[in-house]
Amino acid sequence: MWPFSRKKQLELPDFWWSYVEHFKEKLPDGIQENTFVVLDTETTGFSLTRDRMLCIGALKLYNNNIVVKDSFEVYIEQDHYSSESAEIHGILKKSKRDRISELEALKQFLAYAKNHVLVGHHVMFDINMINAALKRNGLPKLKNKTLDTETLYIRTLLISAVVQRKERYTLDDLAKKFSISRKDRHTALGDAFITAIAFIRTIEKLKPKKLKDLLR
């Protein structure tokens, strides 16, 4: 059920409806025919109500190749900053880096993501942060299907009484497993790149025949 009243729907901006229009088109059945948007966000913390996104980074994957020339990276102007999280991602309040408004960042991301499947490591954190920002700006939630590289990676592991699975696998765990450089770790675009390679390696192990095999 649509959570917005008819009156509220009429007030939604044109860029939202341009985004929604893409979902009239069915996603291809085959893995190779789909474009995947691999994303990561850098935030001031983990609270959906108090914390804010400072950066969104994303890459597109098509036919098991990273489309480097079509990357996405925006830095967002926010009033709330955290010195603790800044030690991790290095985004400072007084940085001279160009920033745009949260609404403009959302507008650009929706135009980039279209109806593609969104991929991330612990992806629902990023999705929930974006949805919280959409809500603050009077917009509905994302409509895209999602895939989590941790969940997919766990599906590649053998069930064994000898080797015990961990409860959680970090992006660093996957980077180590697949020998991926962590030089740009803890930047949104850098983490999206690591996640994209981990996604490709995981797909190679799972050998899915159709998109639905991944989404199950």
mmCIF file of N, CA and C in Angstrom, residues 13-134:
data_model
loop_
_atom_site.group_PDB
_atom_site.id
_atom_site.type_symbol
_atom_site.label_atom_id
_atom_site.label_comp_id
_atom_site.label_asym_id
_atom_site.label_seq_id
_atom_site.Cartn_x
_atom_site.Cartn_y
_atom_site.Cartn_z
ATOM 1 N N PRO A 13 8.259 15.831 -5.889
ATOM 2 C CA PRO A 13 8.946 16.502 -7.001
ATOM 3 C C PRO A 13 9.051 15.633 -8.254
ATOM 4 N N ASP A 14 9.285 16.270 -9.372
ATOM 5 C CA ASP A 14 9.374 15.565 -10.654
ATOM 6 C C ASP A 14 10.492 14.524 -10.655
ATOM 7 N N PHE A 15 11.611 14.828 -9.968
ATOM 8 C CA PHE A 15 12.725 13.870 -10.011
ATOM 9 C C PHE A 15 12.351 12.564 -9.333
ATOM 10 N N TRP A 16 11.444 12.599 -8.339
ATOM 11 C CA TRP A 16 10.989 11.345 -7.718
ATOM 12 C C TRP A 16 10.210 10.514 -8.716
ATOM 13 N N TRP A 17 9.319 11.159 -9.461
ATOM 14 C CA TRP A 17 8.508 10.427 -10.432
ATOM 15 C C TRP A 17 9.356 9.911 -11.594
ATOM 16 N N SER A 18 10.422 10.622 -11.931
ATOM 17 C CA SER A 18 11.346 10.119 -12.957
ATOM 18 C C SER A 18 12.020 8.839 -12.474
ATOM 19 N N TYR A 19 12.349 8.799 -11.194
ATOM 20 C CA TYR A 19 12.923 7.594 -10.576
ATOM 21 C C TYR A 19 11.905 6.446 -10.593
ATOM 22 N N VAL A 20 10.689 6.727 -10.176
ATOM 23 C CA VAL A 20 9.636 5.707 -10.119
ATOM 24 C C VAL A 20 9.349 5.132 -11.506
ATOM 25 N N GLU A 21 9.432 5.963 -12.521
ATOM 26 C CA GLU A 21 9.125 5.546 -13.893
ATOM 27 C C GLU A 21 9.979 4.366 -14.334
ATOM 28 N N HIS A 22 11.215 4.297 -13.846
ATOM 29 C CA HIS A 22 12.113 3.199 -14.230
ATOM 30 C C HIS A 22 11.587 1.840 -13.787
ATOM 31 N N PHE A 23 10.767 1.801 -12.742
ATOM 32 C CA PHE A 23 10.306 0.528 -12.191
ATOM 33 C C PHE A 23 9.143 -0.068 -12.981
ATOM 34 N N LYS A 24 8.720 0.629 -14.014
ATOM 35 C CA LYS A 24 7.740 0.052 -14.929
ATOM 36 C C LYS A 24 8.404 -0.972 -15.845
ATOM 37 N N GLU A 25 9.727 -0.902 -15.899
ATOM 38 C CA GLU A 25 10.503 -1.820 -16.743
ATOM 39 C C GLU A 25 11.005 -2.987 -15.902
ATOM 40 N N LYS A 26 10.731 -4.203 -16.320
ATOM 41 C CA LYS A 26 11.147 -5.394 -15.602
ATOM 42 C C LYS A 26 12.653 -5.593 -15.723
ATOM 43 N N LEU A 27 13.285 -6.008 -14.636
ATOM 44 C CA LEU A 27 14.714 -6.298 -14.679
ATOM 45 C C LEU A 27 14.971 -7.530 -15.534
ATOM 46 N N PRO A 28 16.085 -7.565 -16.262
ATOM 47 C CA PRO A 28 16.418 -8.759 -17.051
ATOM 48 C C PRO A 28 16.545 -9.999 -16.165
ATOM 49 N N ASP A 29 16.260 -11.166 -16.723
ATOM 50 C CA ASP A 29 16.359 -12.415 -15.961
ATOM 51 C C ASP A 29 17.810 -12.814 -15.712
ATOM 52 N N GLY A 30 18.675 -12.552 -16.690
ATOM 53 C CA GLY A 30 20.057 -13.011 -16.614
ATOM 54 C C GLY A 30 20.945 -12.103 -15.784
ATOM 55 N N ILE A 31 21.933 -12.691 -15.121
ATOM 56 C CA ILE A 31 22.901 -11.935 -14.326
ATOM 57 C C ILE A 31 23.680 -10.961 -15.208
ATOM 58 N N GLN A 32 24.155 -11.464 -16.342
ATOM 59 C CA GLN A 32 25.028 -10.663 -17.200
ATOM 60 C C GLN A 32 24.296 -9.490 -17.846
ATOM 61 N N GLU A 33 22.979 -9.578 -17.951
ATOM 62 C CA GLU A 33 22.215 -8.508 -18.597
ATOM 63 C C GLU A 33 21.829 -7.397 -17.623
ATOM 64 N N ASN A 34 22.056 -7.630 -16.343
ATOM 65 C CA ASN A 34 21.688 -6.648 -15.322
ATOM 66 C C ASN A 34 22.838 -5.699 -14.999
ATOM 67 N N THR A 35 22.488 -4.478 -14.679
ATOM 68 C CA THR A 35 23.432 -3.522 -14.115
ATOM 69 C C THR A 35 23.212 -3.504 -12.611
ATOM 70 N N PHE A 36 24.294 -3.664 -11.852
ATOM 71 C CA PHE A 36 24.226 -3.607 -10.392
ATOM 72 C C PHE A 36 24.882 -2.310 -9.923
ATOM 73 N N VAL A 37 24.257 -1.656 -8.977
ATOM 74 C CA VAL A 37 24.832 -0.444 -8.385
ATOM 75 C C VAL A 37 25.378 -0.813 -7.008
ATOM 76 N N VAL A 38 26.695 -0.793 -6.884
ATOM 77 C CA VAL A 38 27.364 -1.134 -5.625
ATOM 78 C C VAL A 38 27.617 0.159 -4.868
ATOM 79 N N LEU A 39 27.095 0.264 -3.646
ATOM 80 C CA LEU A 39 27.158 1.538 -2.941
ATOM 81 C C LEU A 39 27.730 1.404 -1.544
ATOM 82 N N ASP A 40 28.145 2.555 -1.020
ATOM 83 C CA ASP A 40 28.575 2.661 0.366
ATOM 84 C C ASP A 40 28.321 4.094 0.819
ATOM 85 N N THR A 41 28.010 4.249 2.104
ATOM 86 C CA THR A 41 27.843 5.590 2.660
ATOM 87 C C THR A 41 28.819 5.777 3.808
ATOM 88 N N GLU A 42 29.313 7.003 3.953
ATOM 89 C CA GLU A 42 30.061 7.378 5.153
ATOM 90 C C GLU A 42 29.137 8.273 5.974
ATOM 91 N N THR A 43 29.032 7.985 7.261
ATOM 92 C CA THR A 43 28.057 8.663 8.112
ATOM 93 C C THR A 43 28.710 9.168 9.391
ATOM 94 N N THR A 44 27.956 9.975 10.132
ATOM 95 C CA THR A 44 28.460 10.485 11.415
ATOM 96 C C THR A 44 28.294 9.463 12.533
ATOM 97 N N GLY A 45 27.618 8.364 12.262
ATOM 98 C CA GLY A 45 27.391 7.334 13.270
ATOM 99 C C GLY A 45 26.357 6.343 12.793
ATOM 100 N N PHE A 46 25.770 5.607 13.717
ATOM 101 C CA PHE A 46 24.874 4.507 13.351
ATOM 102 C C PHE A 46 23.399 4.764 13.667
ATOM 103 N N SER A 47 23.086 5.909 14.235
ATOM 104 C CA SER A 47 21.701 6.211 14.580
ATOM 105 C C SER A 47 20.954 6.758 13.369
ATOM 106 N N LEU A 48 19.796 6.155 13.068
ATOM 107 C CA LEU A 48 19.005 6.604 11.917
ATOM 108 C C LEU A 48 18.322 7.938 12.181
ATOM 109 N N THR A 49 18.155 8.285 13.438
ATOM 110 C CA THR A 49 17.484 9.550 13.761
ATOM 111 C C THR A 49 18.472 10.688 14.011
ATOM 112 N N ARG A 50 19.553 10.401 14.702
ATOM 113 C CA ARG A 50 20.491 11.453 15.078
ATOM 114 C C ARG A 50 21.593 11.666 14.029
ATOM 115 N N ASP A 51 22.089 10.578 13.453
ATOM 116 C CA ASP A 51 23.252 10.683 12.567
ATOM 117 C C ASP A 51 22.858 10.987 11.125
ATOM 118 N N ARG A 52 23.856 11.404 10.352
ATOM 119 C CA ARG A 52 23.629 11.863 8.984
ATOM 120 C C ARG A 52 24.665 11.267 8.029
ATOM 121 N N MET A 53 24.298 11.204 6.761
ATOM 122 C CA MET A 53 25.246 10.787 5.722
ATOM 123 C C MET A 53 26.136 11.965 5.356
ATOM 124 N N LEU A 54 27.415 11.688 5.238
ATOM 125 C CA LEU A 54 28.374 12.704 4.811
ATOM 126 C C LEU A 54 28.830 12.476 3.373
ATOM 127 N N CYS A 55 28.704 11.240 2.902
ATOM 128 C CA CYS A 55 29.148 10.924 1.545
ATOM 129 C C CYS A 55 28.425 9.670 1.054
ATOM 130 N N ILE A 56 28.085 9.663 -0.220
ATOM 131 C CA ILE A 56 27.582 8.466 -0.889
ATOM 132 C C ILE A 56 28.523 8.167 -2.050
ATOM 133 N N GLY A 57 29.025 6.943 -2.088
ATOM 134 C CA GLY A 57 29.863 6.511 -3.196
ATOM 135 C C GLY A 57 29.255 5.278 -3.839
ATOM 136 N N ALA A 58 29.328 5.189 -5.151
ATOM 137 C CA ALA A 58 28.738 4.036 -5.845
ATOM 138 C C ALA A 58 29.446 3.778 -7.164
ATOM 139 N N LEU A 59 29.388 2.512 -7.582
ATOM 140 C CA LEU A 59 29.935 2.068 -8.862
ATOM 141 C C LEU A 59 28.903 1.189 -9.549
ATOM 142 N N LYS A 60 28.986 1.126 -10.867
ATOM 143 C CA LYS A 60 28.091 0.241 -11.607
ATOM 144 C C LYS A 60 28.864 -0.979 -12.105
ATOM 145 N N LEU A 61 28.221 -2.139 -11.986
ATOM 146 C CA LEU A 61 28.757 -3.392 -12.499
ATOM 147 C C LEU A 61 27.880 -3.870 -13.637
ATOM 148 N N TYR A 62 28.504 -4.226 -14.738
ATOM 149 C CA TYR A 62 27.746 -4.795 -15.850
ATOM 150 C C TYR A 62 28.574 -5.897 -16.481
ATOM 151 N N ASN A 63 27.965 -7.061 -16.638
ATOM 152 C CA ASN A 63 28.649 -8.207 -17.246
ATOM 153 C C ASN A 63 29.958 -8.514 -16.524
ATOM 154 N N ASN A 64 29.896 -8.482 -15.191
ATOM 155 C CA ASN A 64 31.050 -8.787 -14.331
ATOM 156 C C ASN A 64 32.199 -7.804 -14.472
ATOM 157 N N ASN A 65 31.930 -6.630 -14.981
ATOM 158 C CA ASN A 65 32.960 -5.600 -15.118
ATOM 159 C C ASN A 65 32.530 -4.334 -14.382
ATOM 160 N N ILE A 66 33.490 -3.702 -13.709
ATOM 161 C CA ILE A 66 33.226 -2.433 -13.048
ATOM 162 C C ILE A 66 33.314 -1.322 -14.088
ATOM 163 N N VAL A 67 32.241 -0.554 -14.216
ATOM 164 C CA VAL A 67 32.208 0.553 -15.180
ATOM 165 C C VAL A 67 32.832 1.763 -14.496
ATOM 166 N N VAL A 68 34.165 1.831 -14.521
ATOM 167 C CA VAL A 68 34.917 2.837 -13.770
ATOM 168 C C VAL A 68 34.523 4.257 -14.169
ATOM 169 N N LYS A 69 34.293 4.478 -15.449
ATOM 170 C CA LYS A 69 33.989 5.832 -15.925
ATOM 171 C C LYS A 69 32.617 6.310 -15.472
ATOM 172 N N ASP A 70 31.804 5.409 -14.926
ATOM 173 C CA ASP A 70 30.459 5.785 -14.501
ATOM 174 C C ASP A 70 30.323 5.635 -12.985
ATOM 175 N N SER A 71 31.289 6.177 -12.245
ATOM 176 C CA SER A 71 31.228 6.121 -10.783
ATOM 177 C C SER A 71 30.430 7.309 -10.247
ATOM 178 N N PHE A 72 30.048 7.209 -8.978
ATOM 179 C CA PHE A 72 29.220 8.231 -8.349
ATOM 180 C C PHE A 72 29.806 8.551 -6.984
ATOM 181 N N GLU A 73 30.016 9.822 -6.704
ATOM 182 C CA GLU A 73 30.523 10.221 -5.396
ATOM 183 C C GLU A 73 30.067 11.644 -5.100
ATOM 184 N N VAL A 74 29.323 11.808 -4.005
ATOM 185 C CA VAL A 74 28.897 13.138 -3.579
ATOM 186 C C VAL A 74 29.171 13.296 -2.088
ATOM 187 N N TYR A 75 29.619 14.476 -1.714
ATOM 188 C CA TYR A 75 29.791 14.844 -0.312
ATOM 189 C C TYR A 75 28.653 15.779 0.071
ATOM 190 N N ILE A 76 28.134 15.581 1.273
ATOM 191 C CA ILE A 76 26.877 16.213 1.658
ATOM 192 C C ILE A 76 27.083 17.209 2.795
ATOM 193 N N GLU A 77 26.518 18.371 2.643
ATOM 194 C CA GLU A 77 26.576 19.397 3.689
ATOM 195 C C GLU A 77 25.647 19.006 4.828
ATOM 196 N N GLN A 78 26.195 18.916 6.026
ATOM 197 C CA GLN A 78 25.399 18.559 7.202
ATOM 198 C C GLN A 78 25.776 19.458 8.376
ATOM 199 N N ASP A 79 24.835 19.689 9.269
ATOM 200 C CA ASP A 79 25.117 20.449 10.488
ATOM 201 C C ASP A 79 25.748 19.562 11.553
ATOM 202 N N HIS A 80 25.371 18.281 11.537
ATOM 203 C CA HIS A 80 25.855 17.351 12.566
ATOM 204 C C HIS A 80 27.118 16.635 12.091
ATOM 205 N N TYR A 81 28.163 16.700 12.900
ATOM 206 C CA TYR A 81 29.403 15.979 12.635
ATOM 207 C C TYR A 81 29.835 15.275 13.913
ATOM 208 N N SER A 82 30.623 14.236 13.774
ATOM 209 C CA SER A 82 31.133 13.496 14.923
ATOM 210 C C SER A 82 32.647 13.375 14.808
ATOM 211 N N SER A 83 33.345 13.824 15.835
ATOM 212 C CA SER A 83 34.809 13.741 15.810
ATOM 213 C C SER A 83 35.272 12.289 15.839
ATOM 214 N N GLU A 84 34.490 11.420 16.492
ATOM 215 C CA GLU A 84 34.867 10.002 16.561
ATOM 216 C C GLU A 84 34.791 9.341 15.194
ATOM 217 N N SER A 85 33.701 9.567 14.458
ATOM 218 C CA SER A 85 33.579 8.945 13.139
ATOM 219 C C SER A 85 34.551 9.585 12.147
ATOM 220 N N ALA A 86 34.897 10.859 12.366
ATOM 221 C CA ALA A 86 35.839 11.540 11.466
ATOM 222 C C ALA A 86 37.216 10.882 11.501
ATOM 223 N N GLU A 87 37.548 10.270 12.637
ATOM 224 C CA GLU A 87 38.833 9.567 12.735
ATOM 225 C C GLU A 87 38.870 8.357 11.817
ATOM 226 N N ILE A 88 37.691 7.830 11.455
ATOM 227 C CA ILE A 88 37.609 6.662 10.574
ATOM 228 C C ILE A 88 37.564 7.079 9.109
ATOM 229 N N HIS A 89 36.610 7.968 8.760
ATOM 230 C CA HIS A 89 36.441 8.318 7.338
ATOM 231 C C HIS A 89 37.177 9.588 6.912
ATOM 232 N N GLY A 90 37.659 10.372 7.874
ATOM 233 C CA GLY A 90 38.468 11.540 7.548
ATOM 234 C C GLY A 90 37.718 12.718 6.970
ATOM 235 N N ILE A 91 36.388 12.714 7.045
ATOM 236 C CA ILE A 91 35.595 13.829 6.511
ATOM 237 C C ILE A 91 35.396 14.846 7.631
ATOM 238 N N LEU A 92 36.014 15.983 7.508
ATOM 239 C CA LEU A 92 35.999 17.005 8.548
ATOM 240 C C LEU A 92 34.981 18.095 8.243
ATOM 241 N N LYS A 93 34.435 18.693 9.298
ATOM 242 C CA LYS A 93 33.410 19.722 9.130
ATOM 243 C C LYS A 93 33.957 20.932 8.393
ATOM 244 N N LYS A 94 35.215 21.282 8.660
ATOM 245 C CA LYS A 94 35.796 22.480 8.052
ATOM 246 C C LYS A 94 36.619 22.164 6.806
ATOM 247 N N SER A 95 36.419 20.981 6.250
ATOM 248 C CA SER A 95 37.125 20.609 5.033
ATOM 249 C C SER A 95 36.733 21.530 3.877
ATOM 250 N N LYS A 96 37.649 21.744 2.952
ATOM 251 C CA LYS A 96 37.374 22.584 1.784
ATOM 252 C C LYS A 96 36.731 21.789 0.642
ATOM 253 N N ARG A 97 36.431 20.544 0.901
ATOM 254 C CA ARG A 97 35.819 19.687 -0.106
ATOM 255 C C ARG A 97 34.445 20.240 -0.521
ATOM 256 N N ASP A 98 34.149 20.196 -1.814
ATOM 257 C CA ASP A 98 32.846 20.667 -2.299
ATOM 258 C C ASP A 98 31.734 19.774 -1.765
ATOM 259 N N ARG A 99 30.675 20.403 -1.252
ATOM 260 C CA ARG A 99 29.538 19.653 -0.717
ATOM 261 C C ARG A 99 28.252 20.170 -1.340
ATOM 262 N N ILE A 100 27.255 19.292 -1.359
ATOM 263 C CA ILE A 100 25.944 19.680 -1.858
ATOM 264 C C ILE A 100 24.904 19.384 -0.774
ATOM 265 N N SER A 101 23.708 19.901 -0.951
ATOM 266 C CA SER A 101 22.663 19.673 0.036
ATOM 267 C C SER A 101 22.247 18.209 0.041
ATOM 268 N N GLU A 102 21.653 17.784 1.157
ATOM 269 C CA GLU A 102 21.184 16.404 1.251
ATOM 270 C C GLU A 102 20.147 16.107 0.176
ATOM 271 N N LEU A 103 19.233 17.037 -0.071
ATOM 272 C CA LEU A 103 18.196 16.832 -1.079
ATOM 273 C C LEU A 103 18.799 16.686 -2.467
ATOM 274 N N GLU A 104 19.791 17.505 -2.791
ATOM 275 C CA GLU A 104 20.434 17.408 -4.101
ATOM 276 C C GLU A 104 21.186 16.087 -4.231
ATOM 277 N N ALA A 105 21.811 15.632 -3.140
ATOM 278 C CA ALA A 105 22.510 14.339 -3.165
ATOM 279 C C ALA A 105 21.533 13.202 -3.434
ATOM 280 N N LEU A 106 20.378 13.254 -2.790
ATOM 281 C CA LEU A 106 19.350 12.229 -3.009
ATOM 282 C C LEU A 106 18.855 12.263 -4.451
ATOM 283 N N LYS A 107 18.642 13.452 -4.963
ATOM 284 C CA LYS A 107 18.180 13.619 -6.346
ATOM 285 C C LYS A 107 19.165 12.989 -7.320
ATOM 286 N N GLN A 108 20.447 13.268 -7.116
ATOM 287 C CA GLN A 108 21.474 12.725 -8.004
ATOM 288 C C GLN A 108 21.592 11.209 -7.856
ATOM 289 N N PHE A 109 21.476 10.714 -6.629
ATOM 290 C CA PHE A 109 21.602 9.264 -6.426
ATOM 291 C C PHE A 109 20.438 8.516 -7.061
ATOM 292 N N LEU A 110 19.226 9.022 -6.925
ATOM 293 C CA LEU A 110 18.065 8.363 -7.530
ATOM 294 C C LEU A 110 18.207 8.302 -9.045
ATOM 295 N N ALA A 111 18.722 9.373 -9.637
ATOM 296 C CA ALA A 111 18.926 9.403 -11.088
ATOM 297 C C ALA A 111 19.992 8.391 -11.506
ATOM 298 N N TYR A 112 20.967 8.169 -10.635
ATOM 299 C CA TYR A 112 22.054 7.218 -10.908
ATOM 300 C C TYR A 112 21.589 5.771 -10.708
ATOM 301 N N ALA A 113 20.857 5.526 -9.630
ATOM 302 C CA ALA A 113 20.468 4.165 -9.271
ATOM 303 C C ALA A 113 19.388 3.595 -10.177
ATOM 304 N N LYS A 114 18.486 4.441 -10.624
ATOM 305 C CA LYS A 114 17.343 3.995 -11.440
ATOM 306 C C LYS A 114 16.654 2.802 -10.758
ATOM 307 N N ASN A 115 16.346 1.759 -11.526
ATOM 308 C CA ASN A 115 15.686 0.579 -10.953
ATOM 309 C C ASN A 115 16.668 -0.576 -10.728
ATOM 310 N N HIS A 116 17.962 -0.296 -10.811
ATOM 311 C CA HIS A 116 18.973 -1.351 -10.698
ATOM 312 C C HIS A 116 18.995 -1.949 -9.287
ATOM 313 N N VAL A 117 19.489 -3.177 -9.202
ATOM 314 C CA VAL A 117 19.668 -3.829 -7.908
ATOM 315 C C VAL A 117 20.818 -3.138 -7.179
ATOM 316 N N LEU A 118 20.590 -2.792 -5.905
ATOM 317 C CA LEU A 118 21.610 -2.133 -5.087
ATOM 318 C C LEU A 118 22.371 -3.183 -4.287
ATOM 319 N N VAL A 119 23.692 -3.112 -4.342
ATOM 320 C CA VAL A 119 24.564 -4.086 -3.678
ATOM 321 C C VAL A 119 25.418 -3.359 -2.654
ATOM 322 N N GLY A 120 25.559 -3.946 -1.485
ATOM 323 C CA GLY A 120 26.427 -3.351 -0.479
ATOM 324 C C GLY A 120 26.833 -4.386 0.549
ATOM 325 N N HIS A 121 27.849 -4.047 1.348
ATOM 326 C CA HIS A 121 28.236 -4.917 2.451
ATOM 327 C C HIS A 121 27.495 -4.426 3.687
ATOM 328 N N HIS A 122 26.666 -5.311 4.271
ATOM 329 C CA HIS A 122 25.690 -4.895 5.293
ATOM 330 C C HIS A 122 24.828 -3.790 4.690
ATOM 331 N N VAL A 123 24.283 -4.103 3.530
ATOM 332 C CA VAL A 123 23.646 -3.104 2.667
ATOM 333 C C VAL A 123 22.478 -2.394 3.334
ATOM 334 N N MET A 124 21.777 -3.061 4.243
ATOM 335 C CA MET A 124 20.590 -2.438 4.812
ATOM 336 C C MET A 124 20.928 -1.233 5.683
ATOM 337 N N PHE A 125 22.142 -1.175 6.207
ATOM 338 C CA PHE A 125 22.538 0.042 6.923
ATOM 339 C C PHE A 125 22.530 1.228 5.978
ATOM 340 N N ASP A 126 23.155 1.062 4.809
ATOM 341 C CA ASP A 126 23.205 2.146 3.829
ATOM 342 C C ASP A 126 21.808 2.492 3.320
ATOM 343 N N ILE A 127 21.018 1.459 3.036
ATOM 344 C CA ILE A 127 19.654 1.678 2.553
ATOM 345 C C ILE A 127 18.836 2.429 3.595
ATOM 346 N N ASN A 128 18.943 2.018 4.848
ATOM 347 C CA ASN A 128 18.183 2.672 5.914
ATOM 348 C C ASN A 128 18.619 4.116 6.133
ATOM 349 N N MET A 129 19.914 4.391 5.983
ATOM 350 C CA MET A 129 20.391 5.770 6.112
ATOM 351 C C MET A 129 19.851 6.641 4.975
ATOM 352 N N ILE A 130 19.836 6.085 3.767
ATOM 353 C CA ILE A 130 19.288 6.825 2.626
ATOM 354 C C ILE A 130 17.783 7.022 2.818
ATOM 355 N N ASN A 131 17.091 5.985 3.277
ATOM 356 C CA ASN A 131 15.651 6.104 3.509
ATOM 357 C C ASN A 131 15.336 7.139 4.590
ATOM 358 N N ALA A 132 16.178 7.208 5.615
ATOM 359 C CA ALA A 132 15.985 8.213 6.667
ATOM 360 C C ALA A 132 16.138 9.616 6.087
ATOM 361 N N ALA A 133 17.105 9.785 5.190
ATOM 362 C CA ALA A 133 17.296 11.083 4.538
ATOM 363 C C ALA A 133 16.123 11.413 3.621
ATOM 364 N N LEU A 134 15.634 10.411 2.902
ATOM 365 C CA LEU A 134 14.458 10.613 2.046
ATOM 366 C C LEU A 134 13.264 11.056 2.885
#
